[in-house]
PDB file of C-alpha atoms in Angstrom:
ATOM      1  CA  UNK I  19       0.000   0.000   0.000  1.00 50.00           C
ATOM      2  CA  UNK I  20       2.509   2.123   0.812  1.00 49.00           C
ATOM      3  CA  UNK I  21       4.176   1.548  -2.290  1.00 53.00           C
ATOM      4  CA  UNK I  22       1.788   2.993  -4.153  1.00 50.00           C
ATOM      5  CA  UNK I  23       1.331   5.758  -2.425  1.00 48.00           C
ATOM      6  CA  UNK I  24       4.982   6.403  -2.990  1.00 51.00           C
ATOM      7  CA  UNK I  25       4.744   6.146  -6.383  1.00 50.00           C
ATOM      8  CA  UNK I  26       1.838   8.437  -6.817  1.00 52.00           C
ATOM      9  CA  UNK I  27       3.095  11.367  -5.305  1.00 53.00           C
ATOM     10  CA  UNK I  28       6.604  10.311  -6.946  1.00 54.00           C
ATOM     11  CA  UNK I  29       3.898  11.008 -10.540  1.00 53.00           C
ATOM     12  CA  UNK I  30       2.278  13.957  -8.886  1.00 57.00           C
ATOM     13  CA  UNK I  31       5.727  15.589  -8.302  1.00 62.00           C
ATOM     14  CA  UNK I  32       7.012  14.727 -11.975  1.00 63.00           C
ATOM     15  CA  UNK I  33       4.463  16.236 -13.472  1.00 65.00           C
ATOM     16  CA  UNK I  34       4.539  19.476 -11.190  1.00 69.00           C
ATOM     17  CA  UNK I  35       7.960  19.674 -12.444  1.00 63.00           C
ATOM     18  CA  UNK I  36       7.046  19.145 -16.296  1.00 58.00           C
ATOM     19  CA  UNK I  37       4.238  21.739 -15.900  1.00 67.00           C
ATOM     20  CA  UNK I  38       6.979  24.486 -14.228  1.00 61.00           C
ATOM     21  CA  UNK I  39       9.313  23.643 -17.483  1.00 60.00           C
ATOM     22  CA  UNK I  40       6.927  24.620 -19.793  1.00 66.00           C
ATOM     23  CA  UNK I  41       5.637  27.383 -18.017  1.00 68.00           C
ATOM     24  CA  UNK I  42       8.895  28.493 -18.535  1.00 60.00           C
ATOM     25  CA  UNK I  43       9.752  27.682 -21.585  1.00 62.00           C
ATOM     26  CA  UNK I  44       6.653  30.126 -22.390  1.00 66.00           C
ATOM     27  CA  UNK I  45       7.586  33.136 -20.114  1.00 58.00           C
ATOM     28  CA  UNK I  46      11.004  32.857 -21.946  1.00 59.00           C
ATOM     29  CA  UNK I  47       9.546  32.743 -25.775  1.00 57.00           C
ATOM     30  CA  UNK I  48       7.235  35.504 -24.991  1.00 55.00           C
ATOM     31  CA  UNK I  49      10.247  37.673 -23.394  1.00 52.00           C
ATOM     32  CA  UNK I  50      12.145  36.859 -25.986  1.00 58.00           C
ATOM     33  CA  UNK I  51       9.341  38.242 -28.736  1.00 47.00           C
ATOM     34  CA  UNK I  52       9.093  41.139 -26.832  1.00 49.00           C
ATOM     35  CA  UNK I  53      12.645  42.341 -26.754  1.00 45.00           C
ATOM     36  CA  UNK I  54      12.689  41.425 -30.597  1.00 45.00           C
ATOM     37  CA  UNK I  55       9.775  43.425 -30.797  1.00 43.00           C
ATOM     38  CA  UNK I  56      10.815  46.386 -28.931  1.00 40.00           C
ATOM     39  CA  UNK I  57      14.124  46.072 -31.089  1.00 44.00           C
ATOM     40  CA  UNK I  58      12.522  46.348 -34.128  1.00 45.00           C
ATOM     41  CA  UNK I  59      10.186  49.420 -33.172  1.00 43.00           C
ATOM     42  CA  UNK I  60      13.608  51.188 -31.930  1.00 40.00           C
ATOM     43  CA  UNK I  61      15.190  50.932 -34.842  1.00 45.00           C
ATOM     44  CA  UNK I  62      12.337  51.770 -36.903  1.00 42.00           C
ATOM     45  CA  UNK I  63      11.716  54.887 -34.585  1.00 41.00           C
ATOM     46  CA  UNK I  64      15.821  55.677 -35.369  1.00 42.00           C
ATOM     47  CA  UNK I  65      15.752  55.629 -38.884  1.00 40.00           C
ATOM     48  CA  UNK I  66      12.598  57.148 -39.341  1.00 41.00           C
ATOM     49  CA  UNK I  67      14.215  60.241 -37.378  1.00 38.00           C
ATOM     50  CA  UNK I  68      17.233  59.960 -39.327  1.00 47.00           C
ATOM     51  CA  UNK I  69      17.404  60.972 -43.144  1.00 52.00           C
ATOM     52  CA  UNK I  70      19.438  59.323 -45.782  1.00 67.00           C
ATOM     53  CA  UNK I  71      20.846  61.117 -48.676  1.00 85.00           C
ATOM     54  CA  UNK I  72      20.576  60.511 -52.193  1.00 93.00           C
ATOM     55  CA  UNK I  73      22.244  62.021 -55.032  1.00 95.00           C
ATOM     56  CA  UNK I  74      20.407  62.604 -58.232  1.00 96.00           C
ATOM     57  CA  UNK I  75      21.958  63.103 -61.565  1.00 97.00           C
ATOM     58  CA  UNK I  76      20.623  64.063 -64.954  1.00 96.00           C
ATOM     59  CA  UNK I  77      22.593  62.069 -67.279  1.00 95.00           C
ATOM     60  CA  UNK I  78      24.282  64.472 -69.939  1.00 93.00           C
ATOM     61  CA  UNK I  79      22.205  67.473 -68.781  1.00 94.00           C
ATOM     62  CA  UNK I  80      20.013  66.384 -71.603  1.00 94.00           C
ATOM     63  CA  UNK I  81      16.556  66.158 -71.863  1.00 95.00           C
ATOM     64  CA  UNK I  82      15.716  64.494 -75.225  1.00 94.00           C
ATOM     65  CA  UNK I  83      12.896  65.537 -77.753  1.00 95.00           C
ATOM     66  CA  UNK I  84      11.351  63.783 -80.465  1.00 94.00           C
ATOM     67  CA  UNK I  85       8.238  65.951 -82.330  1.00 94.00           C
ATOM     68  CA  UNK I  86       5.582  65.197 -84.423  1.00 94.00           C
ATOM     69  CA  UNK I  87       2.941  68.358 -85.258  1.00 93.00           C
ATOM     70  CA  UNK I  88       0.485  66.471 -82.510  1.00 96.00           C
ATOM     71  CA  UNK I  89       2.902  64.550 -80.223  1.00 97.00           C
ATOM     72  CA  UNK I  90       6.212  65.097 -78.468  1.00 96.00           C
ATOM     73  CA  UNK I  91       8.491  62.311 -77.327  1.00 96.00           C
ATOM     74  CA  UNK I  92      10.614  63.062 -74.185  1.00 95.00           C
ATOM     75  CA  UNK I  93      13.435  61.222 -72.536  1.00 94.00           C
ATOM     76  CA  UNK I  94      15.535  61.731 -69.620  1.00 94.00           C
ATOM     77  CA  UNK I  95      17.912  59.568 -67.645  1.00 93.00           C
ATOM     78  CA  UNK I  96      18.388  60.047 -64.340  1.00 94.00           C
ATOM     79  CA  UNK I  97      21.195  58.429 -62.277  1.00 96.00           C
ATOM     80  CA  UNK I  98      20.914  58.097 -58.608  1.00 96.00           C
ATOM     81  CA  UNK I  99      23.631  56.902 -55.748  1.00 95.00           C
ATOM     82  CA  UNK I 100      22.904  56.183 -52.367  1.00 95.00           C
ATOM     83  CA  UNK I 101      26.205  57.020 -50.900  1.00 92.00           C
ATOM     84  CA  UNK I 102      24.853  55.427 -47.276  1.00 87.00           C
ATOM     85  CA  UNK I 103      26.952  52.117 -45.984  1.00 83.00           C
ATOM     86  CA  UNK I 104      23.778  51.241 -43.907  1.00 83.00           C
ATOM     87  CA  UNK I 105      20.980  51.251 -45.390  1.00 90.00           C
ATOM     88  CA  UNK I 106      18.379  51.401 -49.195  1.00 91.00           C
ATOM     89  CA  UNK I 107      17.069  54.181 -49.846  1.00 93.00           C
ATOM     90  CA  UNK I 108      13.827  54.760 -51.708  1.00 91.00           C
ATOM     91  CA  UNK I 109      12.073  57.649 -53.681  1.00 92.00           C
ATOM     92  CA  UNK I 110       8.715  56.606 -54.297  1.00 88.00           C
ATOM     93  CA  UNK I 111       5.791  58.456 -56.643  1.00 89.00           C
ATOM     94  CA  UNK I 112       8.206  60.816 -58.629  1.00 90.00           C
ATOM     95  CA  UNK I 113       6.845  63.612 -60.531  1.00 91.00           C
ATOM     96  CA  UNK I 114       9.193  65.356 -63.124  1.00 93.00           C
ATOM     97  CA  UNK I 115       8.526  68.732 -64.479  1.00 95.00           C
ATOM     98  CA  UNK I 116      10.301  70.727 -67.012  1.00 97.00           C
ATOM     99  CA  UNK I 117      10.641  74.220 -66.884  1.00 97.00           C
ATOM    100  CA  UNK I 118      11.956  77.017 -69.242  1.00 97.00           C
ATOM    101  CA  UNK I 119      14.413  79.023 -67.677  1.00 97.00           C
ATOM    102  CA  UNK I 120      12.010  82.009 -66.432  1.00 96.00           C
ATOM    103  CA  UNK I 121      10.564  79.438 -64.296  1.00 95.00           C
ATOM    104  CA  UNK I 122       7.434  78.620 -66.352  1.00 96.00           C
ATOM    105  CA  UNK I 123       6.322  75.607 -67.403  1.00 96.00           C
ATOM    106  CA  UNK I 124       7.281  73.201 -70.331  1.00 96.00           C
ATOM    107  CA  UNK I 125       5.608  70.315 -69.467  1.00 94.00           C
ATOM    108  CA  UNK I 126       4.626  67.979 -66.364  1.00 88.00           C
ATOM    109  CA  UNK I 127       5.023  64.133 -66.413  1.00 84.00           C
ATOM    110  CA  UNK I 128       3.129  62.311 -64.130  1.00 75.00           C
ATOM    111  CA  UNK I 129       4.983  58.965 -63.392  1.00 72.00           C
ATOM    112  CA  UNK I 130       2.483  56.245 -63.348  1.00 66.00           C
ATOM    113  CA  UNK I 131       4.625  53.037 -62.993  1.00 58.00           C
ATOM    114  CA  UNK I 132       8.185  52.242 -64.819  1.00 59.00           C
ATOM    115  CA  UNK I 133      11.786  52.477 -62.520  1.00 59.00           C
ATOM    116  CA  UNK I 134      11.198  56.474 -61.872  1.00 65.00           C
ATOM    117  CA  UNK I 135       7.921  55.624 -59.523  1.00 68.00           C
ATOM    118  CA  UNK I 136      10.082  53.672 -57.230  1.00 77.00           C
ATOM    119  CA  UNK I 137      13.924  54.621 -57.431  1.00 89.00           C
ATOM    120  CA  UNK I 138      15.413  52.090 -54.831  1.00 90.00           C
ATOM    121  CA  UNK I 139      19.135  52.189 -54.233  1.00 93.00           C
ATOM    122  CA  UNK I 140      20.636  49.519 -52.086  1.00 91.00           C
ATOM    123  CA  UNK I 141      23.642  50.937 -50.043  1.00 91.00           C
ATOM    124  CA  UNK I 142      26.583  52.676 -51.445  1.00 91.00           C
ATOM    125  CA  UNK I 143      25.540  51.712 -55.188  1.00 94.00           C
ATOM    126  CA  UNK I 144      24.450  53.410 -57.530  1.00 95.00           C
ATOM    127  CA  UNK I 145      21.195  53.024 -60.365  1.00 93.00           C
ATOM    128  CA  UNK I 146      20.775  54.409 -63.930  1.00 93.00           C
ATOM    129  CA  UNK I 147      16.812  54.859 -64.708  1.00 90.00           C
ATOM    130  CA  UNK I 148      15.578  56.194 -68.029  1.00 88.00           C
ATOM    131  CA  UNK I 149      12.277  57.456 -68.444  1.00 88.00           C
ATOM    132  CA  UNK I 150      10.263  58.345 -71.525  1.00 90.00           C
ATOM    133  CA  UNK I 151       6.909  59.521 -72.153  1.00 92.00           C
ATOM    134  CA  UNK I 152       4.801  60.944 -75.047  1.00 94.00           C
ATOM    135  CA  UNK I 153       2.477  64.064 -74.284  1.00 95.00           C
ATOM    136  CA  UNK I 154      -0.013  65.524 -76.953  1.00 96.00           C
ATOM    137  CA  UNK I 155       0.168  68.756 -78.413  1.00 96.00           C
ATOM    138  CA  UNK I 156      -1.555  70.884 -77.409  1.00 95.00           C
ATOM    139  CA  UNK I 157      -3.478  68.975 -74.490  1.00 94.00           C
ATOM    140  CA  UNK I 158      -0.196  68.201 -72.070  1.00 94.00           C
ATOM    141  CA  UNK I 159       2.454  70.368 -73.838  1.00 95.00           C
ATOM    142  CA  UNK I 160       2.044  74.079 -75.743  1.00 95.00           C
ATOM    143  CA  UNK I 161       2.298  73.576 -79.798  1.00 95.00           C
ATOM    144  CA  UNK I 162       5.056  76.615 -79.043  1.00 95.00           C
ATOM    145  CA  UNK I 163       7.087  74.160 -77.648  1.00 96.00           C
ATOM    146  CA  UNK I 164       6.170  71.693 -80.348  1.00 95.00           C
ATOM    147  CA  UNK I 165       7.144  74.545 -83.240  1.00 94.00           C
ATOM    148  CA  UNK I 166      10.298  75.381 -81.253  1.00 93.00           C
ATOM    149  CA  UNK I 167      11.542  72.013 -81.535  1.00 94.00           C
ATOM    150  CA  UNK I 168      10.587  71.642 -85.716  1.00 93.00           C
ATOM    151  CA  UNK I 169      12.046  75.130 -86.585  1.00 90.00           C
ATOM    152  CA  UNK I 170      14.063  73.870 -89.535  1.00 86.00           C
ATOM    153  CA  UNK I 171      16.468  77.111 -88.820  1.00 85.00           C
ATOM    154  CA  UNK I 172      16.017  77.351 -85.578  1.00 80.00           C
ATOM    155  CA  UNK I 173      18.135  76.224 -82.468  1.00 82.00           C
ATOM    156  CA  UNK I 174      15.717  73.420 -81.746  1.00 90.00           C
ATOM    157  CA  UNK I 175      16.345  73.345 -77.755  1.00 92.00           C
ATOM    158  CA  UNK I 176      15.660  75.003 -74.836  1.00 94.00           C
ATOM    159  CA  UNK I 177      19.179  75.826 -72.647  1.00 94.00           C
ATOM    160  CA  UNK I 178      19.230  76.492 -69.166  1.00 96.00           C
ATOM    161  CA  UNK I 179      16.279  74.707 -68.376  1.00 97.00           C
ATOM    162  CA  UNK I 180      15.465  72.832 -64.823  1.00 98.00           C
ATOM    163  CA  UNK I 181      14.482  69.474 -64.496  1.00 97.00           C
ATOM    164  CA  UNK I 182      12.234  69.516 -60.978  1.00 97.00           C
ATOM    165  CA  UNK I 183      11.719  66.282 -59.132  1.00 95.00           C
ATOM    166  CA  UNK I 184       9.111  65.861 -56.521  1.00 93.00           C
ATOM    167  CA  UNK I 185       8.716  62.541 -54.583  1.00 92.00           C
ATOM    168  CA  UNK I 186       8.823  60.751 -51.049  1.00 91.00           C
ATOM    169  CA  UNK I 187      11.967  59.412 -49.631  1.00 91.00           C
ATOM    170  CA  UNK I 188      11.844  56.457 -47.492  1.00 90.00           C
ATOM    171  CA  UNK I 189      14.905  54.739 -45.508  1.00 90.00           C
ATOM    172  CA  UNK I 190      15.110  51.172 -45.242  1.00 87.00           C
ATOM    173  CA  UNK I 191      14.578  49.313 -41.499  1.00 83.00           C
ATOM    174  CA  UNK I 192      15.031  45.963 -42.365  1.00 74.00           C
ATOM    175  CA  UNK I 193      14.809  43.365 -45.226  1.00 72.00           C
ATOM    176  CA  UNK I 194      12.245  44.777 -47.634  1.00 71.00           C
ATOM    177  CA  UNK I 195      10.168  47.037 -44.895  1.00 78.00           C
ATOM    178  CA  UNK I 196      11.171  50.794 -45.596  1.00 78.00           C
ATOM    179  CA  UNK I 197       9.818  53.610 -42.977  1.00 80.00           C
ATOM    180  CA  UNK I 198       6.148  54.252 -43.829  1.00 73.00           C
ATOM    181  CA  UNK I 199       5.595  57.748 -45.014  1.00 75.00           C
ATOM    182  CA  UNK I 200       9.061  58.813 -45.376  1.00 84.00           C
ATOM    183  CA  UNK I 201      10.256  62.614 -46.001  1.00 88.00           C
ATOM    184  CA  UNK I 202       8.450  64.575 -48.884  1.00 92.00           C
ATOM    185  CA  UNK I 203      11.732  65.926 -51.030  1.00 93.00           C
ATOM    186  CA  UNK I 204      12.064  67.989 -54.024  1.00 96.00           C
ATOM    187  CA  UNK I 205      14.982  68.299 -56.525  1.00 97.00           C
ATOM    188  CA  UNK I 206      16.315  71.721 -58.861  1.00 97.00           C
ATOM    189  CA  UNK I 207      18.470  69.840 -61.590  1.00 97.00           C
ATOM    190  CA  UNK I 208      19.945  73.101 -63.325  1.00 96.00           C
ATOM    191  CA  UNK I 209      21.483  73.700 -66.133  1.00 96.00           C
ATOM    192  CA  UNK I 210      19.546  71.175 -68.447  1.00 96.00           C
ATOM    193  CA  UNK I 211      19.052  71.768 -72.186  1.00 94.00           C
ATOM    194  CA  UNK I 212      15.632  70.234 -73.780  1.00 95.00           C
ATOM    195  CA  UNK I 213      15.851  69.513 -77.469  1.00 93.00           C
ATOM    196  CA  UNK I 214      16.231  67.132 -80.230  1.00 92.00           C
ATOM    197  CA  UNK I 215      18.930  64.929 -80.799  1.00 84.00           C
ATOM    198  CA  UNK I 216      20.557  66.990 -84.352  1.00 77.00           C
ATOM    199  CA  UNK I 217      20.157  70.332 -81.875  1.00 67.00           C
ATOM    200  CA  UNK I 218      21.834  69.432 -78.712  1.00 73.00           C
ATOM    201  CA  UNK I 219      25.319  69.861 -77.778  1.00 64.00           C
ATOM    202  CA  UNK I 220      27.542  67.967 -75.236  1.00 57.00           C
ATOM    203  CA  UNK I 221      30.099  70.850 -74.202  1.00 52.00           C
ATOM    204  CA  UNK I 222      28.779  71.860 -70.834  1.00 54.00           C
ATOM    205  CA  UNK I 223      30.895  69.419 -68.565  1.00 61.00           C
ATOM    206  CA  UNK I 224      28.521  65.978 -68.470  1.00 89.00           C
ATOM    207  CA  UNK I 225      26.151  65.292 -65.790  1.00 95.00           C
ATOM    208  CA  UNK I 226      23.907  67.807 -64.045  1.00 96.00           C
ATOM    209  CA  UNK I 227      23.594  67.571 -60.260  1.00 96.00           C
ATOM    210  CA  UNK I 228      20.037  67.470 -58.791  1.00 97.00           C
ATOM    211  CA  UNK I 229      19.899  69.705 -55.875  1.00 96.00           C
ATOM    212  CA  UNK I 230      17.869  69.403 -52.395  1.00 90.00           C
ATOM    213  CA  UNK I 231      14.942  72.550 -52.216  1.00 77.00           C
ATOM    214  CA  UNK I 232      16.337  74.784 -49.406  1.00 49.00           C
ATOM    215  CA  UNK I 233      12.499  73.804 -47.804  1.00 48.00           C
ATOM    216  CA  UNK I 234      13.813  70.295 -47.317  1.00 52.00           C
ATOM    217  CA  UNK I 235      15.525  70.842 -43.998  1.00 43.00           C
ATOM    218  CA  UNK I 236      16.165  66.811 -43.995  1.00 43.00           C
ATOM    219  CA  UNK I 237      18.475  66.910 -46.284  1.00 42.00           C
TER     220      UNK I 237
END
């Protein structure tokens, strides 16, 4: 009988035991998701108060036009280098517009999809996008513009233009996640000349730098 006994509460106390273990084992998990947690909203807390730079380049200072009396063809390449050692860097929902060099306006391009809507640059590298797109005449660009760039004895280009970029910049945290909402940024790319291929001329030095707005404080 008293065997038995004995061997009950010898149970009894095993399983007391097994039941502490895995209570635990669960305490631990859960502390451990926690601090990863906590980790992971720190950091993203970090970089979303810290801005990354990116340098923007027009490539050749060029902006290219090809015109028909009811179309015109434009194409620009821009090439952007994330000169960070941490972390990507993404400008998302880029807008380009073209101005003439009083300030007003050539034309706007609203980027849609294609590499300009999301320009991501993995750390310290650097990425060459080209974008084209084909606006009517005269519903998204003046037929001035269009006649300026068919003068048969004219200069066929526009010099000292700006190529303005408007867009969201957004920092990396981890893997593919990037900050949520980022830093609204503009760029001033000046000098730029506008024209067709026969009336443009490479002499001014190669690329044109893209600069910050003063109003971005971020950067």
């Amino acid at each position: 009988m008293s065997d038995s006994l004995g061997k009950d509460d010898n149970d009894g106390g095993e399983h007391t035991r097994v039941r502490w273990l895995i209570t635990v084992g669960r305490y631990a998990v859960a502390a451990l998701v926690t601090a990863v947690t906590v980790a992971v909203i720190v950091r993203a807390a970090a970089v979303s108060a810290r801005s990354e730079k990116l340098s923007i380049n027009v490539v050749n200072g060029t902006v290219t036009a090809s015109v028909t009396p009811t179309q015109v063809k434009l194409s620009v390449g821009l090439s952007s280098k994330n000169p960070s050692g941490r972390v990507g860097i993404k400008y998302q929902g880029v807008n380009v517009t073209l101005l003439y060099p009083n300030g007003t306006l050539i034309a706007w391009i609203g980027i849609e999809d294609g590499p300009v809507y999301g320009i991501e640059v993995g750390p310290e590298l650097v990425r060459d996008s080209f974008v084209t797109t084909i606006l009517d005449v005269p519903a998204d660009v003046s037929r001035e513009f269009a006649g300026m760039m068919m003068a048969r004895n004219g200069p066929r280009r526009v010099e000292n233009a700006t190529v303005h970029l408007n867009g969201t910049l957004q920092t990396q945290i981890s893997g593919l996640n990037y900050t949520h909402g980022g830093h609204a940024t503009e760029y001033s790319c000046y000098p730029v000349t506008i024209g067709v291929l026969s009336g443009l001329n490479y002499t001014h030095g190669g690329d044109v730098s893209c600069v910050p707005s003063a109003s971005n404080g971020n950067m």
